[in-house]
């Protein structure tokens, strides 16, 4: 799906529940999650949320082209006018990446000289104001490794001798990664206090319930990560029932 395209998937002609999933690649890896929720009639996915919160306004020093459209109102108006009984907006962004110093606010968009945290918070609220009638779900983070899963598999199953340094990164201590999760969760909770229609979904513990998190867990035969920070299709589908329960309680 390109930045300015919208993926639409309908499982029935009913107009009961619709989900609009948006953000960056950390929204895209939840597509199998949403697709696996049985009582959703239609879901939409695009990257407008990323463009409206991050893409238009921040630049990474290695980034060459910004492909964000500056006119995203057409889809938003269409979604707002659709006649579903319940609508849910799910936003997922890899905020821990954008909070890094490599990412800079484009000066002409920051006339109030806000720090990066407050600037991104403002952009979140501006985007969310377009959906005040509907339930909004902000997703925190998934566990992140320092090593690509492919490297883990080669190290443990294809190499003659296991490299212990790589092994320890493929099976990493949760407490070393939780600080990042807590930072993002706290940031999103601040945003949620501004509107009563905002909920926070945190899949971290569901994906890593023990003290050690695994790119691939051979004991459970479970691939959690496709690479370093994106969920595998298996792990994304694994979250479907949990997210369904979360949505049902809203």
PDB file of N, CA, C and O in Angstrom, residues 99-155:
ATOM      1  N   UNK A  99      11.435   9.829  18.418  1.00  0.00           N
ATOM      2  CA  UNK A  99      11.959  10.600  19.543  1.00  0.00           C
ATOM      3  C   UNK A  99      13.494  10.672  19.532  1.00  0.00           C
ATOM      4  O   UNK A  99      14.078  11.445  20.281  1.00  0.00           O
ATOM      5  N   UNK A 100      14.130   9.894  18.675  1.00  0.00           N
ATOM      6  CA  UNK A 100      15.594   9.908  18.594  1.00  0.00           C
ATOM      7  C   UNK A 100      16.072  11.232  17.988  1.00  0.00           C
ATOM      8  O   UNK A 100      15.350  11.885  17.232  1.00  0.00           O
ATOM      9  N   UNK A 101      17.293  11.597  18.317  1.00  0.00           N
ATOM     10  CA  UNK A 101      17.832  12.895  17.872  1.00  0.00           C
ATOM     11  C   UNK A 101      18.015  12.988  16.359  1.00  0.00           C
ATOM     12  O   UNK A 101      18.111  14.087  15.814  1.00  0.00           O
ATOM     13  N   UNK A 102      18.075  11.836  15.669  1.00  0.00           N
ATOM     14  CA  UNK A 102      18.224  11.860  14.209  1.00  0.00           C
ATOM     15  C   UNK A 102      17.029  12.526  13.537  1.00  0.00           C
ATOM     16  O   UNK A 102      17.149  13.066  12.433  1.00  0.00           O
ATOM     17  N   UNK A 103      15.881  12.466  14.205  1.00  0.00           N
ATOM     18  CA  UNK A 103      14.673  13.051  13.633  1.00  0.00           C
ATOM     19  C   UNK A 103      14.506  14.493  14.117  1.00  0.00           C
ATOM     20  O   UNK A 103      14.502  14.756  15.303  1.00  0.00           O
ATOM     21  N   UNK A 104      14.384  15.406  13.161  1.00  0.00           N
ATOM     22  CA  UNK A 104      14.290  16.835  13.469  1.00  0.00           C
ATOM     23  C   UNK A 104      12.946  17.401  12.987  1.00  0.00           C
ATOM     24  O   UNK A 104      12.433  17.003  11.944  1.00  0.00           O
ATOM     25  N   UNK A 105      12.421  18.336  13.753  1.00  0.00           N
ATOM     26  CA  UNK A 105      11.223  19.050  13.314  1.00  0.00           C
ATOM     27  C   UNK A 105      11.623  20.050  12.235  1.00  0.00           C
ATOM     28  O   UNK A 105      12.604  20.790  12.391  1.00  0.00           O
ATOM     29  N   UNK A 106      10.881  20.080  11.141  1.00  0.00           N
ATOM     30  CA  UNK A 106      11.131  21.077  10.097  1.00  0.00           C
ATOM     31  C   UNK A 106      10.731  22.440  10.655  1.00  0.00           C
ATOM     32  O   UNK A 106       9.584  22.642  11.068  1.00  0.00           O
ATOM     33  N   UNK A 107      11.664  23.349  10.718  1.00  0.00           N
ATOM     34  CA  UNK A 107      11.508  24.601  11.472  1.00  0.00           C
ATOM     35  C   UNK A 107      10.280  25.415  11.077  1.00  0.00           C
ATOM     36  O   UNK A 107       9.620  26.016  11.926  1.00  0.00           O
ATOM     37  N   UNK A 108       9.957  25.439   9.794  1.00  0.00           N
ATOM     38  CA  UNK A 108       8.840  26.303   9.360  1.00  0.00           C
ATOM     39  C   UNK A 108       7.497  25.832   9.921  1.00  0.00           C
ATOM     40  O   UNK A 108       6.510  26.586   9.886  1.00  0.00           O
ATOM     41  N   UNK A 109       7.451  24.597  10.422  1.00  0.00           N
ATOM     42  CA  UNK A 109       6.211  24.076  11.003  1.00  0.00           C
ATOM     43  C   UNK A 109       6.174  24.206  12.524  1.00  0.00           C
ATOM     44  O   UNK A 109       5.221  23.774  13.158  1.00  0.00           O
ATOM     45  N   UNK A 110       7.204  24.789  13.089  1.00  0.00           N
ATOM     46  CA  UNK A 110       7.285  24.883  14.551  1.00  0.00           C
ATOM     47  C   UNK A 110       7.519  26.318  15.001  1.00  0.00           C
ATOM     48  O   UNK A 110       8.498  26.635  15.666  1.00  0.00           O
ATOM     49  N   UNK A 111       6.592  27.168  14.636  1.00  0.00           N
ATOM     50  CA  UNK A 111       6.735  28.589  14.951  1.00  0.00           C
ATOM     51  C   UNK A 111       6.673  28.863  16.450  1.00  0.00           C
ATOM     52  O   UNK A 111       7.206  29.862  16.931  1.00  0.00           O
ATOM     53  N   UNK A 112       6.041  27.953  17.193  1.00  0.00           N
ATOM     54  CA  UNK A 112       5.954  28.139  18.648  1.00  0.00           C
ATOM     55  C   UNK A 112       7.153  27.557  19.392  1.00  0.00           C
ATOM     56  O   UNK A 112       7.199  27.595  20.632  1.00  0.00           O
ATOM     57  N   UNK A 113       8.120  27.022  18.629  1.00  0.00           N
ATOM     58  CA  UNK A 113       9.369  26.490  19.200  1.00  0.00           C
ATOM     59  C   UNK A 113       9.105  25.413  20.267  1.00  0.00           C
ATOM     60  O   UNK A 113       9.731  25.386  21.326  1.00  0.00           O
ATOM     61  N   UNK A 114       8.169  24.517  19.977  1.00  0.00           N
ATOM     62  CA  UNK A 114       7.859  23.440  20.915  1.00  0.00           C
ATOM     63  C   UNK A 114       8.967  22.388  20.903  1.00  0.00           C
ATOM     64  O   UNK A 114       9.636  22.188  19.874  1.00  0.00           O
ATOM     65  N   UNK A 115       9.175  21.735  22.043  1.00  0.00           N
ATOM     66  CA  UNK A 115      10.095  20.603  22.024  1.00  0.00           C
ATOM     67  C   UNK A 115       9.421  19.462  21.259  1.00  0.00           C
ATOM     68  O   UNK A 115       8.214  19.481  20.983  1.00  0.00           O
ATOM     69  N   UNK A 116      10.192  18.435  20.918  1.00  0.00           N
ATOM     70  CA  UNK A 116       9.670  17.389  20.047  1.00  0.00           C
ATOM     71  C   UNK A 116       8.482  16.655  20.657  1.00  0.00           C
ATOM     72  O   UNK A 116       7.508  16.337  19.973  1.00  0.00           O
ATOM     73  N   UNK A 117       8.535  16.382  21.954  1.00  0.00           N
ATOM     74  CA  UNK A 117       7.439  15.683  22.624  1.00  0.00           C
ATOM     75  C   UNK A 117       6.135  16.476  22.497  1.00  0.00           C
ATOM     76  O   UNK A 117       5.097  15.934  22.109  1.00  0.00           O
ATOM     77  N   UNK A 118       6.198  17.750  22.824  1.00  0.00           N
ATOM     78  CA  UNK A 118       4.996  18.583  22.778  1.00  0.00           C
ATOM     79  C   UNK A 118       4.518  18.812  21.350  1.00  0.00           C
ATOM     80  O   UNK A 118       3.316  18.908  21.093  1.00  0.00           O
ATOM     81  N   UNK A 119       5.467  18.889  20.420  1.00  0.00           N
ATOM     82  CA  UNK A 119       5.117  19.088  19.015  1.00  0.00           C
ATOM     83  C   UNK A 119       4.338  17.878  18.487  1.00  0.00           C
ATOM     84  O   UNK A 119       3.281  18.022  17.867  1.00  0.00           O
ATOM     85  N   UNK A 120       4.854  16.681  18.749  1.00  0.00           N
ATOM     86  CA  UNK A 120       4.184  15.462  18.280  1.00  0.00           C
ATOM     87  C   UNK A 120       2.841  15.293  18.980  1.00  0.00           C
ATOM     88  O   UNK A 120       1.845  14.883  18.369  1.00  0.00           O
ATOM     89  N   UNK A 121       2.790  15.643  20.249  1.00  0.00           N
ATOM     90  CA  UNK A 121       1.534  15.570  20.996  1.00  0.00           C
ATOM     91  C   UNK A 121       0.483  16.484  20.348  1.00  0.00           C
ATOM     92  O   UNK A 121      -0.680  16.104  20.201  1.00  0.00           O
ATOM     93  N   UNK A 122       0.902  17.671  19.974  1.00  0.00           N
ATOM     94  CA  UNK A 122      -0.007  18.617  19.326  1.00  0.00           C
ATOM     95  C   UNK A 122      -0.531  18.057  18.006  1.00  0.00           C
ATOM     96  O   UNK A 122      -1.718  18.185  17.689  1.00  0.00           O
ATOM     97  N   UNK A 123       0.352  17.416  17.241  1.00  0.00           N
ATOM     98  CA  UNK A 123      -0.056  16.852  15.951  1.00  0.00           C
ATOM     99  C   UNK A 123      -1.004  15.668  16.144  1.00  0.00           C
ATOM    100  O   UNK A 123      -1.941  15.484  15.358  1.00  0.00           O
ATOM    101  N   UNK A 124      -0.772  14.876  17.175  1.00  0.00           N
ATOM    102  CA  UNK A 124      -1.708  13.795  17.511  1.00  0.00           C
ATOM    103  C   UNK A 124      -3.102  14.369  17.761  1.00  0.00           C
ATOM    104  O   UNK A 124      -4.095  13.910  17.190  1.00  0.00           O
ATOM    105  N   UNK A 125      -3.160  15.365  18.624  1.00  0.00           N
ATOM    106  CA  UNK A 125      -4.451  15.936  19.008  1.00  0.00           C
ATOM    107  C   UNK A 125      -5.145  16.595  17.822  1.00  0.00           C
ATOM    108  O   UNK A 125      -6.372  16.513  17.688  1.00  0.00           O
ATOM    109  N   UNK A 126      -4.375  17.230  16.952  1.00  0.00           N
ATOM    110  CA  UNK A 126      -4.953  17.834  15.752  1.00  0.00           C
ATOM    111  C   UNK A 126      -5.593  16.763  14.861  1.00  0.00           C
ATOM    112  O   UNK A 126      -6.690  16.945  14.329  1.00  0.00           O
ATOM    113  N   UNK A 127      -4.878  15.647  14.714  1.00  0.00           N
ATOM    114  CA  UNK A 127      -5.397  14.561  13.875  1.00  0.00           C
ATOM    115  C   UNK A 127      -6.612  13.906  14.526  1.00  0.00           C
ATOM    116  O   UNK A 127      -7.623  13.650  13.866  1.00  0.00           O
ATOM    117  N   UNK A 128      -6.536  13.687  15.824  1.00  0.00           N
ATOM    118  CA  UNK A 128      -7.639  13.029  16.529  1.00  0.00           C
ATOM    119  C   UNK A 128      -8.902  13.887  16.573  1.00  0.00           C
ATOM    120  O   UNK A 128     -10.013  13.359  16.700  1.00  0.00           O
ATOM    121  N   UNK A 129      -8.738  15.193  16.464  1.00  0.00           N
ATOM    122  CA  UNK A 129      -9.907  16.086  16.492  1.00  0.00           C
ATOM    123  C   UNK A 129     -10.832  15.845  15.301  1.00  0.00           C
ATOM    124  O   UNK A 129     -11.999  16.233  15.322  1.00  0.00           O
ATOM    125  N   UNK A 130     -10.314  15.177  14.262  1.00  0.00           N
ATOM    126  CA  UNK A 130     -11.125  14.862  13.091  1.00  0.00           C
ATOM    127  C   UNK A 130     -12.065  13.681  13.359  1.00  0.00           C
ATOM    128  O   UNK A 130     -12.932  13.373  12.548  1.00  0.00           O
ATOM    129  N   UNK A 131     -11.849  12.990  14.511  1.00  0.00           N
ATOM    130  CA  UNK A 131     -12.611  11.770  14.800  1.00  0.00           C
ATOM    131  C   UNK A 131     -13.214  11.802  16.203  1.00  0.00           C
ATOM    132  O   UNK A 131     -13.261  10.796  16.889  1.00  0.00           O
ATOM    133  N   UNK A 132     -13.680  12.931  16.645  1.00  0.00           N
ATOM    134  CA  UNK A 132     -14.160  13.083  18.020  1.00  0.00           C
ATOM    135  C   UNK A 132     -15.414  12.265  18.314  1.00  0.00           C
ATOM    136  O   UNK A 132     -15.723  11.965  19.466  1.00  0.00           O
ATOM    137  N   UNK A 133     -16.157  11.861  17.285  1.00  0.00           N
ATOM    138  CA  UNK A 133     -17.395  11.105  17.492  1.00  0.00           C
ATOM    139  C   UNK A 133     -17.139   9.617  17.716  1.00  0.00           C
ATOM    140  O   UNK A 133     -18.041   8.888  18.113  1.00  0.00           O
ATOM    141  N   UNK A 134     -15.916   9.161  17.441  1.00  0.00           N
ATOM    142  CA  UNK A 134     -15.659   7.727  17.399  1.00  0.00           C
ATOM    143  C   UNK A 134     -14.623   7.303  18.436  1.00  0.00           C
ATOM    144  O   UNK A 134     -13.896   8.121  18.986  1.00  0.00           O
ATOM    145  N   UNK A 135     -14.570   6.011  18.674  1.00  0.00           N
ATOM    146  CA  UNK A 135     -13.597   5.467  19.618  1.00  0.00           C
ATOM    147  C   UNK A 135     -12.216   5.393  18.973  1.00  0.00           C
ATOM    148  O   UNK A 135     -12.070   4.874  17.857  1.00  0.00           O
ATOM    149  N   UNK A 136     -11.219   5.909  19.689  1.00  0.00           N
ATOM    150  CA  UNK A 136      -9.842   5.914  19.205  1.00  0.00           C
ATOM    151  C   UNK A 136      -9.001   4.999  20.085  1.00  0.00           C
ATOM    152  O   UNK A 136      -9.082   5.057  21.310  1.00  0.00           O
ATOM    153  N   UNK A 137      -8.198   4.156  19.446  1.00  0.00           N
ATOM    154  CA  UNK A 137      -7.286   3.262  20.167  1.00  0.00           C
ATOM    155  C   UNK A 137      -5.863   3.608  19.748  1.00  0.00           C
ATOM    156  O   UNK A 137      -5.518   3.552  18.563  1.00  0.00           O
ATOM    157  N   UNK A 138      -5.032   3.970  20.719  1.00  0.00           N
ATOM    158  CA  UNK A 138      -3.619   4.244  20.470  1.00  0.00           C
ATOM    159  C   UNK A 138      -2.816   3.037  20.943  1.00  0.00           C
ATOM    160  O   UNK A 138      -2.954   2.608  22.091  1.00  0.00           O
ATOM    161  N   UNK A 139      -1.980   2.486  20.074  1.00  0.00           N
ATOM    162  CA  UNK A 139      -1.182   1.307  20.419  1.00  0.00           C
ATOM    163  C   UNK A 139       0.207   1.741  20.862  1.00  0.00           C
ATOM    164  O   UNK A 139       0.826   2.607  20.251  1.00  0.00           O
ATOM    165  N   UNK A 140       0.679   1.134  21.937  1.00  0.00           N
ATOM    166  CA  UNK A 140       1.980   1.496  22.514  1.00  0.00           C
ATOM    167  C   UNK A 140       3.138   0.932  21.682  1.00  0.00           C
ATOM    168  O   UNK A 140       3.441   1.456  20.618  1.00  0.00           O
ATOM    169  N   UNK A 141       3.787  -0.114  22.149  1.00  0.00           N
ATOM    170  CA  UNK A 141       4.927  -0.693  21.433  1.00  0.00           C
ATOM    171  C   UNK A 141       4.876  -2.216  21.513  1.00  0.00           C
ATOM    172  O   UNK A 141       4.222  -2.778  22.386  1.00  0.00           O
ATOM    173  N   UNK A 142       5.594  -2.832  20.614  1.00  0.00           N
ATOM    174  CA  UNK A 142       5.855  -4.268  20.712  1.00  0.00           C
ATOM    175  C   UNK A 142       7.307  -4.423  21.174  1.00  0.00           C
ATOM    176  O   UNK A 142       8.093  -3.485  21.074  1.00  0.00           O
ATOM    177  N   UNK A 143       7.693  -5.587  21.702  1.00  0.00           N
ATOM    178  CA  UNK A 143       9.096  -5.797  22.065  1.00  0.00           C
ATOM    179  C   UNK A 143      10.002  -5.610  20.848  1.00  0.00           C
ATOM    180  O   UNK A 143       9.632  -5.987  19.732  1.00  0.00           O
ATOM    181  N   UNK A 144      11.161  -5.014  21.069  1.00  0.00           N
ATOM    182  CA  UNK A 144      12.112  -4.793  19.979  1.00  0.00           C
ATOM    183  C   UNK A 144      13.455  -5.429  20.301  1.00  0.00           C
ATOM    184  O   UNK A 144      13.971  -5.300  21.410  1.00  0.00           O
ATOM    185  N   UNK A 145      14.005  -6.097  19.326  1.00  0.00           N
ATOM    186  CA  UNK A 145      15.296  -6.766  19.452  1.00  0.00           C
ATOM    187  C   UNK A 145      16.396  -5.909  18.824  1.00  0.00           C
ATOM    188  O   UNK A 145      16.111  -4.955  18.099  1.00  0.00           O
ATOM    189  N   UNK A 146      17.627  -6.265  19.091  1.00  0.00           N
ATOM    190  CA  UNK A 146      18.754  -5.579  18.462  1.00  0.00           C
ATOM    191  C   UNK A 146      19.273  -6.352  17.257  1.00  0.00           C
ATOM    192  O   UNK A 146      20.197  -5.901  16.577  1.00  0.00           O
ATOM    193  N   UNK A 147      18.669  -7.522  17.008  1.00  0.00           N
ATOM    194  CA  UNK A 147      19.160  -8.408  15.946  1.00  0.00           C
ATOM    195  C   UNK A 147      17.990  -8.859  15.072  1.00  0.00           C
ATOM    196  O   UNK A 147      16.899  -9.140  15.570  1.00  0.00           O
ATOM    197  N   UNK A 148      18.237  -8.936  13.784  1.00  0.00           N
ATOM    198  CA  UNK A 148      17.236  -9.430  12.847  1.00  0.00           C
ATOM    199  C   UNK A 148      16.973 -10.911  13.118  1.00  0.00           C
ATOM    200  O   UNK A 148      17.898 -11.691  13.368  1.00  0.00           O
ATOM    201  N   UNK A 149      15.715 -11.314  13.042  1.00  0.00           N
ATOM    202  CA  UNK A 149      15.334 -12.702  13.327  1.00  0.00           C
ATOM    203  C   UNK A 149      16.059 -13.691  12.418  1.00  0.00           C
ATOM    204  O   UNK A 149      16.438 -14.791  12.849  1.00  0.00           O
ATOM    205  N   UNK A 150      16.271 -13.318  11.193  1.00  0.00           N
ATOM    206  CA  UNK A 150      16.982 -14.199  10.264  1.00  0.00           C
ATOM    207  C   UNK A 150      18.370 -14.552  10.795  1.00  0.00           C
ATOM    208  O   UNK A 150      18.822 -15.694  10.695  1.00  0.00           O
ATOM    209  N   UNK A 151      19.036 -13.576  11.391  1.00  0.00           N
ATOM    210  CA  UNK A 151      20.360 -13.802  11.970  1.00  0.00           C
ATOM    211  C   UNK A 151      20.278 -14.763  13.159  1.00  0.00           C
ATOM    212  O   UNK A 151      21.175 -15.587  13.367  1.00  0.00           O
ATOM    213  N   UNK A 152      19.211 -14.652  13.923  1.00  0.00           N
ATOM    214  CA  UNK A 152      18.995 -15.550  15.058  1.00  0.00           C
ATOM    215  C   UNK A 152      18.850 -16.987  14.591  1.00  0.00           C
ATOM    216  O   UNK A 152      19.420 -17.922  15.189  1.00  0.00           O
ATOM    217  N   UNK A 153      18.084 -17.184  13.537  1.00  0.00           N
ATOM    218  CA  UNK A 153      17.847 -18.536  13.012  1.00  0.00           C
ATOM    219  C   UNK A 153      19.139 -19.147  12.485  1.00  0.00           C
ATOM    220  O   UNK A 153      19.456 -20.316  12.764  1.00  0.00           O
ATOM    221  N   UNK A 154      19.898 -18.356  11.751  1.00  0.00           N
ATOM    222  CA  UNK A 154      21.183 -18.858  11.249  1.00  0.00           C
ATOM    223  C   UNK A 154      22.106 -19.224  12.407  1.00  0.00           C
ATOM    224  O   UNK A 154      22.757 -20.261  12.394  1.00  0.00           O
ATOM    225  N   UNK A 155      22.127 -18.377  13.415  1.00  0.00           N
ATOM    226  CA  UNK A 155      23.024 -18.600  14.549  1.00  0.00           C
ATOM    227  C   UNK A 155      22.678 -19.876  15.321  1.00  0.00           C
ATOM    228  O   UNK A 155      23.564 -20.640  15.707  1.00  0.00           O
TER     229      UNK A 155
END
